[in-house]
XYZ file of C-alpha atoms in Angstrom:
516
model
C 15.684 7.371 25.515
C 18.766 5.684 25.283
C 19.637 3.471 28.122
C 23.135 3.596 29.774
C 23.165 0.074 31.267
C 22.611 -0.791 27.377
C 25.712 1.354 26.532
C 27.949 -0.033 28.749
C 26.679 -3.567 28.186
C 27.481 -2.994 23.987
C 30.891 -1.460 25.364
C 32.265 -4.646 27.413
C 30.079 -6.988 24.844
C 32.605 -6.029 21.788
C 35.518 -6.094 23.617
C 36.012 -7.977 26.731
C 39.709 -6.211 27.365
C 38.044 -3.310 28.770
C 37.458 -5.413 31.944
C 41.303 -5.204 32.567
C 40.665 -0.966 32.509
C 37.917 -1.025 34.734
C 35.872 -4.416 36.144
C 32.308 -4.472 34.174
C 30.688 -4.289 37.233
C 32.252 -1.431 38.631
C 31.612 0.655 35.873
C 27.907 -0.414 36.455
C 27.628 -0.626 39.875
C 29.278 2.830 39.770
C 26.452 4.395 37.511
C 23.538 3.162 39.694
C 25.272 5.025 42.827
C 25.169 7.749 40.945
C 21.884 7.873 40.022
C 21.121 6.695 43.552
C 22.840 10.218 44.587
C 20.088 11.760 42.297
C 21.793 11.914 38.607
C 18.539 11.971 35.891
C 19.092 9.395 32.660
C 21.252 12.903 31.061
C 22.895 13.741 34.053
C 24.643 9.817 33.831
C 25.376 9.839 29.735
C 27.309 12.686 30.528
C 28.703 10.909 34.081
C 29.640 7.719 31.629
C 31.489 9.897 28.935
C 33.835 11.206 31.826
C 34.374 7.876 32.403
C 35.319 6.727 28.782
C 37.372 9.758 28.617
C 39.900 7.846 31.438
C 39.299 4.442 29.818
C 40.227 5.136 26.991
C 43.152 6.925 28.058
C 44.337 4.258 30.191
C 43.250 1.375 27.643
C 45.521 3.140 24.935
C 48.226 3.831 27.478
C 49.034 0.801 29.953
C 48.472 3.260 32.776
C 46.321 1.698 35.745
C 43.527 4.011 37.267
C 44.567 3.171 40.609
C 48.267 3.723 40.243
C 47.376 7.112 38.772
C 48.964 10.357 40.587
C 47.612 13.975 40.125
C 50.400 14.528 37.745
C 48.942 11.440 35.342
C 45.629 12.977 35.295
C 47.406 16.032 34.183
C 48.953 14.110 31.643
C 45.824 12.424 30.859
C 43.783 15.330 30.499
C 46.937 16.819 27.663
C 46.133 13.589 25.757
C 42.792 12.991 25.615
C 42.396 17.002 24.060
C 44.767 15.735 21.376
C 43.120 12.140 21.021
C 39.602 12.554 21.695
C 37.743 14.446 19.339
C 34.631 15.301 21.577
C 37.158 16.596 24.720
C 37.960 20.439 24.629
C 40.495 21.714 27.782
C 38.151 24.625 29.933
C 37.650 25.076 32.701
C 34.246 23.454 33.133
C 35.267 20.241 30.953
C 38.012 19.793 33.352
C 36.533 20.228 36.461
C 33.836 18.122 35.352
C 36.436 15.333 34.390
C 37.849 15.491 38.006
C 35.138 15.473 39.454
C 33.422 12.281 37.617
C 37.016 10.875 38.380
C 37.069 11.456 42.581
C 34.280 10.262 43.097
C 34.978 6.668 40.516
C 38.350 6.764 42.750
C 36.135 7.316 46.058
C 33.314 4.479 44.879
C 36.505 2.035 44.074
C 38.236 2.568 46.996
C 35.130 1.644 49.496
C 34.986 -1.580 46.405
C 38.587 -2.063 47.895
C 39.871 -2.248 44.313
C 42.704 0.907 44.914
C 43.853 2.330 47.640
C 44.449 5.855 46.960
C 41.403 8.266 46.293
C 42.636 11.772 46.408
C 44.768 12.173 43.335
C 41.759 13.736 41.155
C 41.532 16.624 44.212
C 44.973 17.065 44.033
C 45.154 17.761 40.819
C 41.723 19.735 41.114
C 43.969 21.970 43.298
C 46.418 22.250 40.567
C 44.438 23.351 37.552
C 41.225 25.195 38.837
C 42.324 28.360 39.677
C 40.081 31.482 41.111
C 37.433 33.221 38.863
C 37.348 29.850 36.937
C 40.862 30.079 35.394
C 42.062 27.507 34.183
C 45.703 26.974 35.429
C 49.188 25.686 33.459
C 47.251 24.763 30.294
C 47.602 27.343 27.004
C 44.362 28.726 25.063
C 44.666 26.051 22.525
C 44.720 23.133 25.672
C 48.240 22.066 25.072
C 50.545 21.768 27.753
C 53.677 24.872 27.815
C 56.907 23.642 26.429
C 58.706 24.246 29.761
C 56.396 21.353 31.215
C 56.414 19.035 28.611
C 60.266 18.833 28.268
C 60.683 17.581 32.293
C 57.875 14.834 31.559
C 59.758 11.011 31.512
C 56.311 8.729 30.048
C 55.575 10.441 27.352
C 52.439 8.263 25.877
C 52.014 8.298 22.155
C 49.669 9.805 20.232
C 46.906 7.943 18.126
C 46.792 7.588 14.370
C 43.361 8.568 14.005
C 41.172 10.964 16.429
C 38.376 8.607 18.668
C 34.827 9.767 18.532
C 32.452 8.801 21.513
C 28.941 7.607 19.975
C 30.541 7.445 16.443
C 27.156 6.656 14.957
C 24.976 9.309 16.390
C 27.321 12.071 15.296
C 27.506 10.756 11.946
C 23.602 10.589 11.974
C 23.408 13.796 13.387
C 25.963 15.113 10.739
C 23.790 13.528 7.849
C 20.815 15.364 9.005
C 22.492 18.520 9.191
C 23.686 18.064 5.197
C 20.992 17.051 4.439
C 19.143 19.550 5.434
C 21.290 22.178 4.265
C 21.341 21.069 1.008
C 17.500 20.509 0.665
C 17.723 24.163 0.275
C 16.220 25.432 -2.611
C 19.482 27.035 -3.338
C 20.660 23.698 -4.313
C 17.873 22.667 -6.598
C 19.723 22.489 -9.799
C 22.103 20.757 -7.992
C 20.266 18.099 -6.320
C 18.627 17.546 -10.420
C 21.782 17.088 -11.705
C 22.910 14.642 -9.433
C 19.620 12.686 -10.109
C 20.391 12.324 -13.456
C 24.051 11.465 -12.779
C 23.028 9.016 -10.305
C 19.317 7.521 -11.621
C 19.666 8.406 -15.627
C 16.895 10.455 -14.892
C 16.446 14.250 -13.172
C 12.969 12.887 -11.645
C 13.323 11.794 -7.799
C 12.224 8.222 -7.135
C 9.760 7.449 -4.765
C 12.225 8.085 -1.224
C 8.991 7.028 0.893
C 9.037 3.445 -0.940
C 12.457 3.000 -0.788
C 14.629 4.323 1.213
C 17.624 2.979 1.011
C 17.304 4.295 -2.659
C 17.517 7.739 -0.957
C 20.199 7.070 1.781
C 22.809 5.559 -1.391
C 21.666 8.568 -3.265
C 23.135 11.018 -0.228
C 25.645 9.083 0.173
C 26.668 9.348 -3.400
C 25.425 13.505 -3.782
C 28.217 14.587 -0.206
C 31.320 12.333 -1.372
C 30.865 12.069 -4.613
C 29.614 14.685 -6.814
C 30.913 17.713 -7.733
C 29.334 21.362 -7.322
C 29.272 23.019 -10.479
C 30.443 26.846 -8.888
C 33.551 25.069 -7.177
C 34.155 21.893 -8.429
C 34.258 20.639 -4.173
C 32.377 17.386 -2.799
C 29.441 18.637 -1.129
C 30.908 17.307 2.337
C 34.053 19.773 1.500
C 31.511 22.758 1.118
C 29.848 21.945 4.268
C 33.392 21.191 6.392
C 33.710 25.135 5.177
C 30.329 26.128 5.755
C 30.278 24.583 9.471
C 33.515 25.464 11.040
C 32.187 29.377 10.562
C 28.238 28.344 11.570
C 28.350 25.614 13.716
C 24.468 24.979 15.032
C 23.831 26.305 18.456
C 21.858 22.599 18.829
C 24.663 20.854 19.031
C 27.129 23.562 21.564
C 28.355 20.591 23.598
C 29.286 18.114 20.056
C 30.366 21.173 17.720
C 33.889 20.521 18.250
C 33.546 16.463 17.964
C 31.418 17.369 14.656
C 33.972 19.646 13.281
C 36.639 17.300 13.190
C 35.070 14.658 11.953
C 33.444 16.616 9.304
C 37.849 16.961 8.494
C 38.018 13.533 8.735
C 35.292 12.926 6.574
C 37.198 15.167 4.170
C 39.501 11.679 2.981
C 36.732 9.437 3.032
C 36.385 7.690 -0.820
C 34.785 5.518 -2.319
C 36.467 2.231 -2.849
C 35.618 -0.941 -4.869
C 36.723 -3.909 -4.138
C 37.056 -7.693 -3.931
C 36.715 -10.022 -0.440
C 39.591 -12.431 0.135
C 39.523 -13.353 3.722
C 39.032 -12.634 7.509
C 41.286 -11.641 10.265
C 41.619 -12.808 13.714
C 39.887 -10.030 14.633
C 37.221 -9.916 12.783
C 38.323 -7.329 9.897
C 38.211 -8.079 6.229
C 40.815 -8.574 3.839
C 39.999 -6.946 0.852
C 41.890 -5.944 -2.193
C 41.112 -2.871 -4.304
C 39.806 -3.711 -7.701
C 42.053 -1.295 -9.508
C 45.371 -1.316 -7.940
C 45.330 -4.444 -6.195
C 46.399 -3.508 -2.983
C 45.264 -5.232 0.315
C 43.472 -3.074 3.276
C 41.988 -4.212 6.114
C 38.253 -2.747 6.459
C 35.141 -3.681 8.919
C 32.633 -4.949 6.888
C 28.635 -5.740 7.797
C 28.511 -8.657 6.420
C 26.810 -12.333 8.125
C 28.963 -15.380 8.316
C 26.631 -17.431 5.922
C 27.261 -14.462 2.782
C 29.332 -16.429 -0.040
C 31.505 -13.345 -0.862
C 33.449 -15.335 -3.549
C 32.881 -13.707 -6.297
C 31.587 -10.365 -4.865
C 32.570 -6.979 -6.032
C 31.949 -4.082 -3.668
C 31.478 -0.637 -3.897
C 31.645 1.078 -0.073
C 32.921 4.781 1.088
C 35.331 4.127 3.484
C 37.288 6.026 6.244
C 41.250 6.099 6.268
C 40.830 3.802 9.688
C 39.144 1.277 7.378
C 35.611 1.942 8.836
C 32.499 2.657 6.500
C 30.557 5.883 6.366
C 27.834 3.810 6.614
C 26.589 0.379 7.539
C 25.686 -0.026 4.461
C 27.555 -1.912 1.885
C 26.523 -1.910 -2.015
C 27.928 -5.350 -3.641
C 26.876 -7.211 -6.785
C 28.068 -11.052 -7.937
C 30.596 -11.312 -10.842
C 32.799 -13.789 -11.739
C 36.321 -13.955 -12.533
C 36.319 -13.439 -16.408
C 33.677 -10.585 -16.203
C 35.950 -8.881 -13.822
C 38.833 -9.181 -15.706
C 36.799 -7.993 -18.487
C 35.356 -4.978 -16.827
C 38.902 -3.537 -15.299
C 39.853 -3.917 -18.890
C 36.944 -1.580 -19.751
C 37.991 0.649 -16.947
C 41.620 0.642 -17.778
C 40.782 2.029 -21.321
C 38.766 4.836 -19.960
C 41.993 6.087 -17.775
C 43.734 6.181 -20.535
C 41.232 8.367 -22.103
C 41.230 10.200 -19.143
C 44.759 10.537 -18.885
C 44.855 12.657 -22.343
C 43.449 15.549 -20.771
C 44.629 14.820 -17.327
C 48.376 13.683 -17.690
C 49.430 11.373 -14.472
C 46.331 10.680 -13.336
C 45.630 7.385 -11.198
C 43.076 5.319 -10.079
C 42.260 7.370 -7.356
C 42.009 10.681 -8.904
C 39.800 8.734 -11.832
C 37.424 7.521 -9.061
C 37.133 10.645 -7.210
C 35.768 12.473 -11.106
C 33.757 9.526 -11.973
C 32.208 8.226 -9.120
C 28.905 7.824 -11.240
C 30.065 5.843 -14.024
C 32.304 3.511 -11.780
C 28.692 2.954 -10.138
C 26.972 1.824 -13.062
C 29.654 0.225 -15.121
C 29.736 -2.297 -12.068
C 26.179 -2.616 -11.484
C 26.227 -3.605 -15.200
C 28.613 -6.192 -14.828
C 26.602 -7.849 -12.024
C 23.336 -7.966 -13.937
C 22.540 -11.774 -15.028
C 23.712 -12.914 -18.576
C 25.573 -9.710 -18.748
C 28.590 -9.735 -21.531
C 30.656 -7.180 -21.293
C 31.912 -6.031 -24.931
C 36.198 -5.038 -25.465
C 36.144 -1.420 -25.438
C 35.248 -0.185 -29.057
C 36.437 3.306 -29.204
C 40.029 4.690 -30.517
C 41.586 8.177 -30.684
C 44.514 9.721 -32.717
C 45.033 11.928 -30.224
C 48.548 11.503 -28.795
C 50.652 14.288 -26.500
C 48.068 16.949 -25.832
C 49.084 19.803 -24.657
C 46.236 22.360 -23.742
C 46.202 26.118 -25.093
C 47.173 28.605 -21.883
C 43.014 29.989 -21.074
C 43.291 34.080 -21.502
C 40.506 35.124 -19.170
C 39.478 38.224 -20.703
C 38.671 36.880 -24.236
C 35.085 37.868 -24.574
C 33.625 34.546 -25.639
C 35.776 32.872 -22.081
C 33.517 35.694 -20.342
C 30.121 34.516 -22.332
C 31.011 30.926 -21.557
C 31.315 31.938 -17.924
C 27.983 33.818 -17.677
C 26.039 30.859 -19.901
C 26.915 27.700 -18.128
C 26.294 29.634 -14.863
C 22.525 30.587 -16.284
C 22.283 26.264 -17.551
C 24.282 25.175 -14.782
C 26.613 23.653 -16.553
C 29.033 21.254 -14.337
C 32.797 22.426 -13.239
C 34.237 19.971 -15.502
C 31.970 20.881 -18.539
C 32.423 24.443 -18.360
C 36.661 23.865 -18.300
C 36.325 21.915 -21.085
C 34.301 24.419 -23.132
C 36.571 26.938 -22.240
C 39.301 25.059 -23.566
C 37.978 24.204 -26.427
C 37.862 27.429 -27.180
C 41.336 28.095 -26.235
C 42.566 25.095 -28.208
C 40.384 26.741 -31.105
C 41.904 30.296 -30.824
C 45.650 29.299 -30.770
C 44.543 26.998 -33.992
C 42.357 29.713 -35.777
C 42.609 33.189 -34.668
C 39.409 34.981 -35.161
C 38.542 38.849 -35.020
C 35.220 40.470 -33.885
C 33.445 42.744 -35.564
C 30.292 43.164 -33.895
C 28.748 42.483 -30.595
C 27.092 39.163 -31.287
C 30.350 37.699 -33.045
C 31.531 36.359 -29.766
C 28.140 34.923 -28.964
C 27.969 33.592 -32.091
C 31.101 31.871 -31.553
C 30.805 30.866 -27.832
C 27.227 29.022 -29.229
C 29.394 27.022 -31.330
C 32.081 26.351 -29.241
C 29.071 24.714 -27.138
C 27.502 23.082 -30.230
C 30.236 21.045 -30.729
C 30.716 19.899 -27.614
C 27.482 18.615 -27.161
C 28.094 17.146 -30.770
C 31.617 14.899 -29.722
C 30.345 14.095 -26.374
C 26.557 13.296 -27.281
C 25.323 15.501 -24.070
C 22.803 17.797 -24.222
C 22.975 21.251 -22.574
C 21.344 23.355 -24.129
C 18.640 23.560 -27.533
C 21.279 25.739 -30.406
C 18.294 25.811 -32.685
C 15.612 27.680 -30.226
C 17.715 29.574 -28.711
C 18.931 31.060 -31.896
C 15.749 31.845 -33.093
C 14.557 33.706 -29.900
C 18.072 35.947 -29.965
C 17.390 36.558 -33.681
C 21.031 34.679 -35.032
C 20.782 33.187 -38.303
C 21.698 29.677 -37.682
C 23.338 28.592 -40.337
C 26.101 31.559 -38.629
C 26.258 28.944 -36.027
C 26.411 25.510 -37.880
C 29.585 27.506 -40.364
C 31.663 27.765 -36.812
C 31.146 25.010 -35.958
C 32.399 23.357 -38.994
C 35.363 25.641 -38.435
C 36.049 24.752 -35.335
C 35.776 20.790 -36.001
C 38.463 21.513 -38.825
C 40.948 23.201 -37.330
C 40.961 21.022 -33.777
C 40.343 17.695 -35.504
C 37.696 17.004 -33.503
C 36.579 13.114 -32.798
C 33.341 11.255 -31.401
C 33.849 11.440 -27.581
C 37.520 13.540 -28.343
C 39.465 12.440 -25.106
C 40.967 16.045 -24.819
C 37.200 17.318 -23.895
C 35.347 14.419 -21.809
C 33.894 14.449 -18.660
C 31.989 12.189 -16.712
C 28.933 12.406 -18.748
C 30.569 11.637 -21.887
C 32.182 8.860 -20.474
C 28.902 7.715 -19.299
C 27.554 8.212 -23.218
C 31.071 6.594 -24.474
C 30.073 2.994 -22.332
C 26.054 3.513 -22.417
C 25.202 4.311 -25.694
């Protein structure tokens, strides 16, 4: 059971300002008054979160509780709807609120630390109309327009949304992913992020290790991609919840909502360590572009983080997903070596996706930024000048027709293999490439499939990725396959097809490209 005392201890612990809000031992000698007036260990979680809802109000505002009128806690209540993820404007939220809030004003008045108590009644009588209307606030919990425009302290609004107990929602959104993807729904999913992610489609022993398992969730909801949608697995959930929120959670759903949406623009990030703040942050510099944030880091005072290179997913705030942070020692030269590596496979990248920049290349190849730097940091590593070279120069992809027969067998096939997102795309415009090249006419029914088998026989070819076994399945659907192996030919001749052909690579051939 969690303890409040120990709450409120970790509260005034990290940041001693919150004594100018409210006195530390106020707040507790507060608490035990109410659970001398009969409140139950629930009963004064709940109690404390009304009374972080007017700290933090008043610690992000300037406003004094004591000096506060019922119009302020009107004011108040307006903000902390827009600021405060877990706070949703009802009736029963707000009268809770004031009531928490009278009787804080009652217990510091008999302290003798205000002298004014009745400005949470007042404004009781303000908002809490009969049959449990809610008065002057809209359905959505804003304030009207005719209100707002009279107001003269206007407080501004926060960058980022605050989340009370930021680390049990996030563990209680894990489990909840987690779970829903364990579905067997998911199966082929889950295996072909194991093999992204481990090389291998077999699961390693979670039990053992599990921190193996938590970096492989980690990885599976921010950084792979579904193979129906081509969406992060955290983006199909954000979907998923907001229409089924779980009934086990009725008083957090909102809280976990939004910061399922701001989980949305979490990415991963790799980086270098060059200093500390006054405040205990980290300056660190991004590996690729070599800008500067400032991010909270777990990391002990004696940790030589020199020559570290880190790989974290991080919040927009700056904050991790997770305590956890994956980092690996190389030196100078091997870095510069390895963002040489890296900045020949964007420009691979960029022949089949014009424009593209370091973040968009991170956010497809999450998996081979991942191992290319856990490479680097293995001992006696030397990392060789990238070997490969392409002719290919101002691409300009074939228009798809979506009703070409062997597009429609692709389709169907890579759903049956489940093929990824980016694979099937670039099978289908292969093909397209192919048919602008080398229009070709059908005269039977298994011309197209023919065809489609060697549009996919070639790919596998230039990218060295295996999807599915030509051969056998020829010989099961009765197609002679030397058919097969003539197409192909065809195909390679008219598209000028090279090892690895930057206009058709995804993540797996890149991973094939620097691997094999």
């Amino acid at each position: 059971m969690i303890n409040i005392y120990d709450i409120i201890n970790d509260l005034y612990t990290d940041d001693e300002g919150w004594n100018q809000v409210l006195r530390r031992e106020y707040a507790e000698q507060f608490l035990r008054t109410e659970a001398f007036r009969g409140a139950s260990d629930d009963d004064l979680l709940d109690i404390w979160g009304q009374v972080m809802y007017l700290l933090i109000y008043c610690g992000n505002t300037g406003c004094k509780i004591g000096d506060m009128t019922s119009e302020d806690l009107i004011y108040c209540i307006s903000w902390c709807q827009r600021n405060i993820a877990d706070f949703e404007v009802n009736y029963d939220s707000v009268e809770q609120l004031l009531s928490v809030i009278h009787r804080l004003l009652v217990f510091l008045k008999h302290k003798k630390a205000i002298t004014d108590d009745d400005a949470a009644l007042r404004c009781k009588r303000k908002l809490l109309g009969a049959d449990k209307k809610l008065n002057l606030f809209n359905a959505d919990g804003s304030l009207p327009d005719e209100y707002e425009k009279y107001r003269t302290n206007r407080e501004p609004d926060l960058d980022t949304k605050i989340f009370m107990q930021m680390g049990k929602k996030l563990t209680d959104l894990f489990y909840l992913m987690k779970n829903y993807f364990n579905d067997d729904s998911f199966r082929y999913e889950r295996k072909r992020a194991r093999l992204s992610y481990f090389g291998s489609d077999s699961e390693p022993d979670f039990e053992k290790r599990p921190e193996i398992e938590a970096s492989f969730w980690e990885f599976f909801l921010f950084d792979f991609h579904l193979s129906d949608t081509n969406q992060r697995p955290v983006e199909a959930f954000y979907e998923y919840y907001k229409s089924h929120p779980d009934p086990d959670y009725e008083k957090s759903n909102k809280a976990l909502t939004v910061l399922l949406e701001a989980m949305q623009k979490v990415r991963l990030m790799v980086f270098t360590i060059e200093g500390e703040d006054e405040d205990g942050w980290y300056l660190c510099r991004d590996f690729f572009t070599g800008s500067i944030s400032e991010l909270s880091l777990p990391l002990d005072d004696n940790i030589d983080t020199g020559n570290l290179l880190c790989l974290a997913h991080v919040f927009e705030d700056g904050n991790l997903i997770t305590e956890y942070l994956w980092s690996v020692y190389v030196k100078p030269l091997a870095r510069k070596a390895l963002l040489k590596r890296f900045s020949s496979l964007l420009e691979w990248y960029r022949v089949s996706e014009p424009g593209a920049d370091w973040e968009n290349f991170c956010e497809n190849n999450a998996a081979l930024i991942t191992h290319m730097v856990g490479y680097a940091g293995m001992q006696d590593t030397i990392l060789e000048p990238f070997r490969w070279s392409t002719k290919i120069r101002n691409y300009k992809p074939s228009l798809i027709k979506e009703d070409d027969p062997v597009h429609q067998f692709i389709i169907r096939f890579s759903r049956l293999l489940h093929i990824s997102w980016k694979d099937r795309k670039n099978l289908l415009q292969m093909w397209s490439d192919f048919y602008t090249e080398h229009p070709v006419s059908f005269f039977s029914t298994d011309e197209y499939i023919v065809w489609a088998l060697a549009i996919l026989g070639s790919y596998m070819t230039l990218t060295e990725t295996y999807l599915l076994d030509i051969v056998s399945y020829a010989e099961k659907t009765k197609i002679e396959g030397w058919r097969i192996h003539d197409r192909m030919q065809i195909i390679r001749t008219a598209l000028n097809l090279e090892h690895f052909d930057p206009r058709y690579c995804s993540e797996s051939s890149f991973m094939n490209m620097m691997f094999s």
